[in-house]
Coordinates of C-alpha atoms in Angstrom, one line a residue:
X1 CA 113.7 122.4 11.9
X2 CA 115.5 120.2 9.7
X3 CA 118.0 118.8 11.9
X4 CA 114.7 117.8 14.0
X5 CA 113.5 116.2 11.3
X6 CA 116.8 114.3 10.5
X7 CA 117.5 113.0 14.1
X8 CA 113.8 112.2 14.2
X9 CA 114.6 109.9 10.9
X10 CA 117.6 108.4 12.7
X11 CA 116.4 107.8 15.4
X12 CA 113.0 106.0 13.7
X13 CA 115.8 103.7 11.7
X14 CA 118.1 103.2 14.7
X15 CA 115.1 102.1 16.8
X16 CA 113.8 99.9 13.9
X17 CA 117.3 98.4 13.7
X18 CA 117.5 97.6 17.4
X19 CA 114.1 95.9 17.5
X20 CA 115.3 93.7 14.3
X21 CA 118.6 92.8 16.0
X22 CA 116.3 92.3 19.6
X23 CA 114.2 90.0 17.5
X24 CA 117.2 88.0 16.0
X25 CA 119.0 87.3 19.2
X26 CA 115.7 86.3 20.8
X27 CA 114.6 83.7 18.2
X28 CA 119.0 82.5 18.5
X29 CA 118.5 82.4 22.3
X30 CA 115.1 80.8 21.8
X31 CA 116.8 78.2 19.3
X32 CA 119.7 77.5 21.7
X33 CA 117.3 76.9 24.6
X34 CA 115.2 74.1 22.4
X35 CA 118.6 72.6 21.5
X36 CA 119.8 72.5 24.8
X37 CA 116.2 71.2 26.2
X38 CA 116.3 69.0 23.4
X39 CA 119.9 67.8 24.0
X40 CA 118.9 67.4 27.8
X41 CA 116.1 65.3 27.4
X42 CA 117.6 62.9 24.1
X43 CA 121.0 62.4 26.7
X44 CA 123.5 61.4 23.8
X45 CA 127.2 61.2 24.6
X46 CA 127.1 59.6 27.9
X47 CA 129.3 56.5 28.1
X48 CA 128.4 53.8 29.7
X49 CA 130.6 52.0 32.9
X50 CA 132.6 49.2 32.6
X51 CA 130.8 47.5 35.7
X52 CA 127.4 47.3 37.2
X53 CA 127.3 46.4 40.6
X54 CA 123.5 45.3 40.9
X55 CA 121.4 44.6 44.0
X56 CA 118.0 44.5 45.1
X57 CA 116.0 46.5 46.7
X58 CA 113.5 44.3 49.0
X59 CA 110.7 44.4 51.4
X60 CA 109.2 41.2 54.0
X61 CA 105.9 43.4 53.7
X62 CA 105.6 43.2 49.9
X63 CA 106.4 38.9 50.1
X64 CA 103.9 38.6 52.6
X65 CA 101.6 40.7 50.6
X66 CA 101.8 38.5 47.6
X67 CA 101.0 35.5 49.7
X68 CA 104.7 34.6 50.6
X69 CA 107.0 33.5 52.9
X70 CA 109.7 36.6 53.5
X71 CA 112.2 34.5 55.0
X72 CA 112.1 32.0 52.0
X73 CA 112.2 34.8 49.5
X74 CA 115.0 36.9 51.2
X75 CA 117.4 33.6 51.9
X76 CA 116.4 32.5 47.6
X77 CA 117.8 35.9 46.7
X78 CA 121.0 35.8 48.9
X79 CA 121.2 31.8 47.6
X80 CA 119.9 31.3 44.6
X81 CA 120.2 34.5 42.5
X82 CA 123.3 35.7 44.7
X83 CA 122.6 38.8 45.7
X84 CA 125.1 40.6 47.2
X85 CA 123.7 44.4 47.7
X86 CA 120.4 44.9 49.5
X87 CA 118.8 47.5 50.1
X88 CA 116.2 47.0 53.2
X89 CA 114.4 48.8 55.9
X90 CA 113.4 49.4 59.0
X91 CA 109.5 50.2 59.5
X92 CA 108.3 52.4 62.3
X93 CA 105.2 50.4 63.0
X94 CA 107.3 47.5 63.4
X95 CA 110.2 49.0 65.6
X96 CA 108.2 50.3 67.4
X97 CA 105.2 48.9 68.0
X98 CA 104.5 50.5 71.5
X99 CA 105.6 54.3 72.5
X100 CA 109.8 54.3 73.8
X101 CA 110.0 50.3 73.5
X102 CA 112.4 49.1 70.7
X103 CA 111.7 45.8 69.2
X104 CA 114.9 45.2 66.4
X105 CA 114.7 41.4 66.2
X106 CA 113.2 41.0 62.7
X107 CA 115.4 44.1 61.0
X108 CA 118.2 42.1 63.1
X109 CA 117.4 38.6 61.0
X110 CA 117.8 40.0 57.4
X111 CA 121.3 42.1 58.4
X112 CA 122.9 38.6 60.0
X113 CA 121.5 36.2 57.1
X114 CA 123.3 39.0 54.6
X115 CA 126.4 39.4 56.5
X116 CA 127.0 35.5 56.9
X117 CA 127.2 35.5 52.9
X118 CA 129.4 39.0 53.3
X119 CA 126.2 41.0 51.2
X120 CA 126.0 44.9 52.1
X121 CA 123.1 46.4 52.9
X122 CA 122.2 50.0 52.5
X123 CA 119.6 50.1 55.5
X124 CA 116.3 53.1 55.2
X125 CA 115.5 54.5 58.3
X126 CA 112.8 56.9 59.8
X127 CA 109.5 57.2 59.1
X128 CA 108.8 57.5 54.8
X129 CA 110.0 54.8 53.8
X130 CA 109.9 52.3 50.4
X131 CA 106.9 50.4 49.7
X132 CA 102.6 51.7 50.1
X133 CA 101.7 53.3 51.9
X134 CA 105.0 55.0 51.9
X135 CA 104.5 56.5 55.8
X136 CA 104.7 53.5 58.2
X137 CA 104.1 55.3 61.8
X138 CA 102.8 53.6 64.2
X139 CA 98.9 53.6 64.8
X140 CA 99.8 55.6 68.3
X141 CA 102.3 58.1 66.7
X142 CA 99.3 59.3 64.4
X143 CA 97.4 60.5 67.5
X144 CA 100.1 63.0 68.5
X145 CA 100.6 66.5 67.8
X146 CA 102.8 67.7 65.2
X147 CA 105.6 69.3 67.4
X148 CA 105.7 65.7 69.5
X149 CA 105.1 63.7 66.2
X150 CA 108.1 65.1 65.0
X151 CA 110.1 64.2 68.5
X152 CA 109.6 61.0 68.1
X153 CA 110.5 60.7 64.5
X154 CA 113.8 62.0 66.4
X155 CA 113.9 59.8 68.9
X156 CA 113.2 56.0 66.7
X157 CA 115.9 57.5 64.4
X158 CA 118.8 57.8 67.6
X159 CA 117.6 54.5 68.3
X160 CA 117.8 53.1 65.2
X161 CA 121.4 54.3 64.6
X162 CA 122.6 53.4 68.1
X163 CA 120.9 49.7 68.0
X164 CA 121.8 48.9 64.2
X165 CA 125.4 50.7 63.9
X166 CA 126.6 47.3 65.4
X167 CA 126.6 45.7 62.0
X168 CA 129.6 46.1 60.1
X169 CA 128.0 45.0 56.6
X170 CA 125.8 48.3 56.8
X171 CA 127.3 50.2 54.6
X172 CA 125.2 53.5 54.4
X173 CA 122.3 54.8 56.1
X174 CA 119.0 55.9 54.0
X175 CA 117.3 59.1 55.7
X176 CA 113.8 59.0 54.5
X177 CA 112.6 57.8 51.1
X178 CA 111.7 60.3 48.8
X179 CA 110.4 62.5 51.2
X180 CA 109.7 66.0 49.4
X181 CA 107.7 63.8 46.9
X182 CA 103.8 64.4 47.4
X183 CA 103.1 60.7 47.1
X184 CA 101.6 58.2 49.8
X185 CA 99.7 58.1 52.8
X186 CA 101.2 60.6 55.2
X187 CA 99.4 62.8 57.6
X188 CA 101.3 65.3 58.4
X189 CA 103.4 65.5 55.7
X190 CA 107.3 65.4 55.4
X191 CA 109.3 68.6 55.6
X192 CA 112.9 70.2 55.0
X193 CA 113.6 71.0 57.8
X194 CA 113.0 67.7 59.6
X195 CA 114.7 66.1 57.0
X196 CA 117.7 68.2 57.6
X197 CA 118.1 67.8 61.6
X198 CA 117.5 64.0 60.7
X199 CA 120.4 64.1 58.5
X200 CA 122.3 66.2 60.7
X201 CA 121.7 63.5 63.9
X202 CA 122.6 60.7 61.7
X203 CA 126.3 62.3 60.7
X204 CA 126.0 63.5 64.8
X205 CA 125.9 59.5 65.2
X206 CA 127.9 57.2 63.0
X207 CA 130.7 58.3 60.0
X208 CA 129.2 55.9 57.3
X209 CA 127.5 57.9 54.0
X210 CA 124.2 59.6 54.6
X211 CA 122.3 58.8 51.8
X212 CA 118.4 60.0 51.1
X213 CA 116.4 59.7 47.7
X214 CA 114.5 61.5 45.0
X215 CA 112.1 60.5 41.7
X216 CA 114.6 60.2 38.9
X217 CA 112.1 61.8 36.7
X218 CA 109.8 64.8 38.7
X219 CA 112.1 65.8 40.8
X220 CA 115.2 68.6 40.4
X221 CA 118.0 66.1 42.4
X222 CA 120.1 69.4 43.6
X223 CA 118.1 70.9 46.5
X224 CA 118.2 67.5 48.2
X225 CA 121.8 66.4 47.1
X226 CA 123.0 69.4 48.7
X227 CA 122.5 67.6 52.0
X228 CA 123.8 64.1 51.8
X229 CA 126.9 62.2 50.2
X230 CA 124.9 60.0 48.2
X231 CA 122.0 60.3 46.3
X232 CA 119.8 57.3 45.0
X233 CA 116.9 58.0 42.4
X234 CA 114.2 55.9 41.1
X235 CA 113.8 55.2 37.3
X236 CA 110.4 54.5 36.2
X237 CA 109.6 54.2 32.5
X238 CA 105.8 53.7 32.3
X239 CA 103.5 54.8 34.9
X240 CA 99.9 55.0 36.0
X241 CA 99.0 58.0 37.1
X242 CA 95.0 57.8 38.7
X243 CA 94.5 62.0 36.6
X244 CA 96.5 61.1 33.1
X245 CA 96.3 57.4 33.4
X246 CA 99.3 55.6 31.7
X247 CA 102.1 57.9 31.5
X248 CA 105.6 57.0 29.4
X249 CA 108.2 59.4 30.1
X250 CA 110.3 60.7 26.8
X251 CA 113.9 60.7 28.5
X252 CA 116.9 59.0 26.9
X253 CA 119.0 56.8 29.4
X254 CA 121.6 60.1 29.1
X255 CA 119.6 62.6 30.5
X256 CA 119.9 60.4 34.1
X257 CA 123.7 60.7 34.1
X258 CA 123.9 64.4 32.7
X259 CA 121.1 65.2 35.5
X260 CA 123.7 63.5 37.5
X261 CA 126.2 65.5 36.4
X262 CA 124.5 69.0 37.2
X263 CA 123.9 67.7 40.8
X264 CA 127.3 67.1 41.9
X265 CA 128.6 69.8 39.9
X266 CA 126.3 72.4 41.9
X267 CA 126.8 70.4 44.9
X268 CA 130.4 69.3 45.2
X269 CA 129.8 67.5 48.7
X270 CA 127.5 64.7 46.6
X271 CA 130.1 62.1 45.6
X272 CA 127.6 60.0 44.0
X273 CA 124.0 59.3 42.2
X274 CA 122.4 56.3 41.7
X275 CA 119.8 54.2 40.8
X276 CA 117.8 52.7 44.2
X277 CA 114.6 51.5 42.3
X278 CA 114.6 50.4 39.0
X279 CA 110.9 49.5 37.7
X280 CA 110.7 45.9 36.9
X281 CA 107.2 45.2 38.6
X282 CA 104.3 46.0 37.4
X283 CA 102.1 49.6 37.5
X284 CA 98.8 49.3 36.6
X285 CA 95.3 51.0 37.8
X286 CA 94.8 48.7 40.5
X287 CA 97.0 47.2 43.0
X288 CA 99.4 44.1 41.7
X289 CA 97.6 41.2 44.0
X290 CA 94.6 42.1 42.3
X291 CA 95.8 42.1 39.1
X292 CA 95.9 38.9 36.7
X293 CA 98.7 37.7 35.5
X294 CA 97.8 38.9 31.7
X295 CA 97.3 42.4 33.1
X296 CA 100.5 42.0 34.8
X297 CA 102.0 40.9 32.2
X298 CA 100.5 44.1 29.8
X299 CA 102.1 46.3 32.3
X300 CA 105.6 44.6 32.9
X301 CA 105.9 41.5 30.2
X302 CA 109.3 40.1 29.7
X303 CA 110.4 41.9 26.9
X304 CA 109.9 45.2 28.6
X305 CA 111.8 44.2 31.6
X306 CA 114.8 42.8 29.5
X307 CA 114.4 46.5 27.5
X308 CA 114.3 48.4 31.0
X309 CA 117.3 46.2 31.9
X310 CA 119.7 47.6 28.9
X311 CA 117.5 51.1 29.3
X312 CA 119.5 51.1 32.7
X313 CA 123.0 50.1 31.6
X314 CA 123.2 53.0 29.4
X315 CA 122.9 55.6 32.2
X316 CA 126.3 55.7 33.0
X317 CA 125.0 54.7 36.7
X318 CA 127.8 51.9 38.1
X319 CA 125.0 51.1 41.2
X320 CA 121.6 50.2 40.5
X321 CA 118.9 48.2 43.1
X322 CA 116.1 45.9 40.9
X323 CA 112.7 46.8 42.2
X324 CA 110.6 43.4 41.5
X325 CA 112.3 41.2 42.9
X326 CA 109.8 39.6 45.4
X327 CA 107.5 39.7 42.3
X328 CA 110.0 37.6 40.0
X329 CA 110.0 34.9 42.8
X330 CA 105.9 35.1 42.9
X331 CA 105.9 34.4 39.1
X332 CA 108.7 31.6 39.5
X333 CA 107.0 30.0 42.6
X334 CA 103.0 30.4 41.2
X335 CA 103.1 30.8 37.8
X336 CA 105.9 28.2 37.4
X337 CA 107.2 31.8 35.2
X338 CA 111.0 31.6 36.1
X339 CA 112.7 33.7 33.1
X340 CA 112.5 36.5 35.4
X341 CA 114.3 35.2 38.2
X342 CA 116.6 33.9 35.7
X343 CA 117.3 37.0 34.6
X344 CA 117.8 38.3 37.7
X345 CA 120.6 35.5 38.5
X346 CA 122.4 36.6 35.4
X347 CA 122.7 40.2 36.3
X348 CA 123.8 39.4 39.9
X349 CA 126.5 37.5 38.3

């Protein structure tokens, strides 16, 4: 009876002592996983690189939407500012305009005016591309079913390659923008799996880099890096989302590169990450043509673009595309504003 009563004792104290010690390594491992979020997110330690290579990325559709001429603005940036790194697109709606026929004249115009001044373009292809309403189908490919829809995405992207490979100053091919991201018009929406046979046809096709992109901030980076050799994210700062309303996200300029980091070092096929679209236009809760230039301004003012600017340098990231520019020439060429295009020459230098 008493030897019960002992190994009852003991084994009272040795199971006190084993939920003490439980505790102990929990509230260590709980400690270690703050510090290592905390680390993460404050991204200390990452040097910067010795050279930027900047470029722009640019759109005809987003000139001509703030009352421009594209042409004007797209030979001003190759010109004036001396921009040698584009990256551009080619729209569905607009390569397409009628089921099977091909119309690649006005892609054509912006490849030949950037290879005369030996500039390298990065060209998006396929269907989700940069720019609202992010999906630019056709009017006719919304009609069709799924299966067919998805055919044709096929199809425009073989044509695409084949038509546009003749351009030596093309230096990569961008599958799809962003296109596991929820955002934009697009009915139906994106999947995997397309994304991967498009990938697949495009390395089928032509040996230059596959490149596809991600949000820099809401999205994990690996799952899609996996699949290409490049990978370009977006960096966005302050944003306006239509549930939270203005959103400004905590992250240091070293949690980009060590995100980075993770990505090629679970996927050692990626040999790069990048920056495609860094925010230097303004976000507010209405579209930018309706917005005065004082609201503008509270969203993207000078100060917070020349902040954003050195924000970027301290990534670690040695490629990084300015999204604004067709805005900087709006402000220079109606608001007689140039200390944004200025600014812009100075980095392209």
């Amino acid at each position: 009876m008493r030897d019960d009563i002992n190994r009852f004792w003991l084994f009272k104290a040795m199971h006190r002592h084993i939920k003490h010690t439980f505790r102990i390594v929990m509230v260590i491992f709980a400690a270690l996983l703050v510090a290592a979020i905390v680390w993460f997110i404050s991204g200390e330690g990452v040097k910067e690189p010795g050279k930027i290579n900047w470029g722009v990325t640019f759109s005809p559709r987003q000139t001509e939407y703030l009352g421009l001429d594209s042409g004007k603005v797209y030979k001003a940036l190759l010109d004036d500012m001396g921009v040698r790194n584009f990256r551009l697109m080619a729209p569905w709606y607009q390569v397409e305009p009628k089921p099977g026929q091909y119309d690649f004249s006005d892609v054509d115009w912006y490849i030949r005016e950037a290879q005369k001044r030996d500039a390298k373009v990065i060209l998006a292809i396929g269907r989700k591309l940069f720019r609202w309403p992010e999906c630019h189908e056709p009017d006719w490919a919304r009609k069709l079913p799924a299966a067919e829809f998805e055919v044709k995405i096929m199809a425009l992207l073989r044509a695409e390659i084949e038509h546009f490979s003749q351009f030596r100053n093309i230096v990569a091919w961008q599958i799809e923008n962003e296109a596991m991201l929820p955002f934009g018009k697009c009915d139906p929406a994106p999947n995997l799996d397309l994304l991967k046979r498009e990938i697949a046809l495009a390395r089928s096709l032509d040996s230059r880099p596959v490149i596809t992109t991600e949000s820099g901030e809401i999205s994990p980076w690996f799952r899609i890096g996996a699949l290409v050799d490049r990978l370009g994210v977006s960096l966005y700062r302050v944003t306006n989302n239509p549930i939270f309303g203005k959103i400004s996200y905590p992250f240091r300029p070293g949690f980009y590169q060590k995100k980075a980091a993770l990505a090629k070092a679970l996927n050692p096929n990626l040999q790069d990450v990048f920056i495609t679209e860094l925010q230097l236009e303004p976000w507010g809760d209405k579209p930018l043509a309706e917005m005065t230039v004082q609201e503008q301004y509270k969203s993207m003012d000078f100060e917070r673009t020349q902040d954003t600017i050195e924000f970027a340098k301290k990534t670690g990231f040695s490629d990084v595309y300015v999204w604004g520019a067709e805005w900087w020439y709006w402000l220079k060429d109606k608001q007689k504003d140039d200390r944004f295009w200025e600014l812009g020459k100075s980095l392209m230098k």
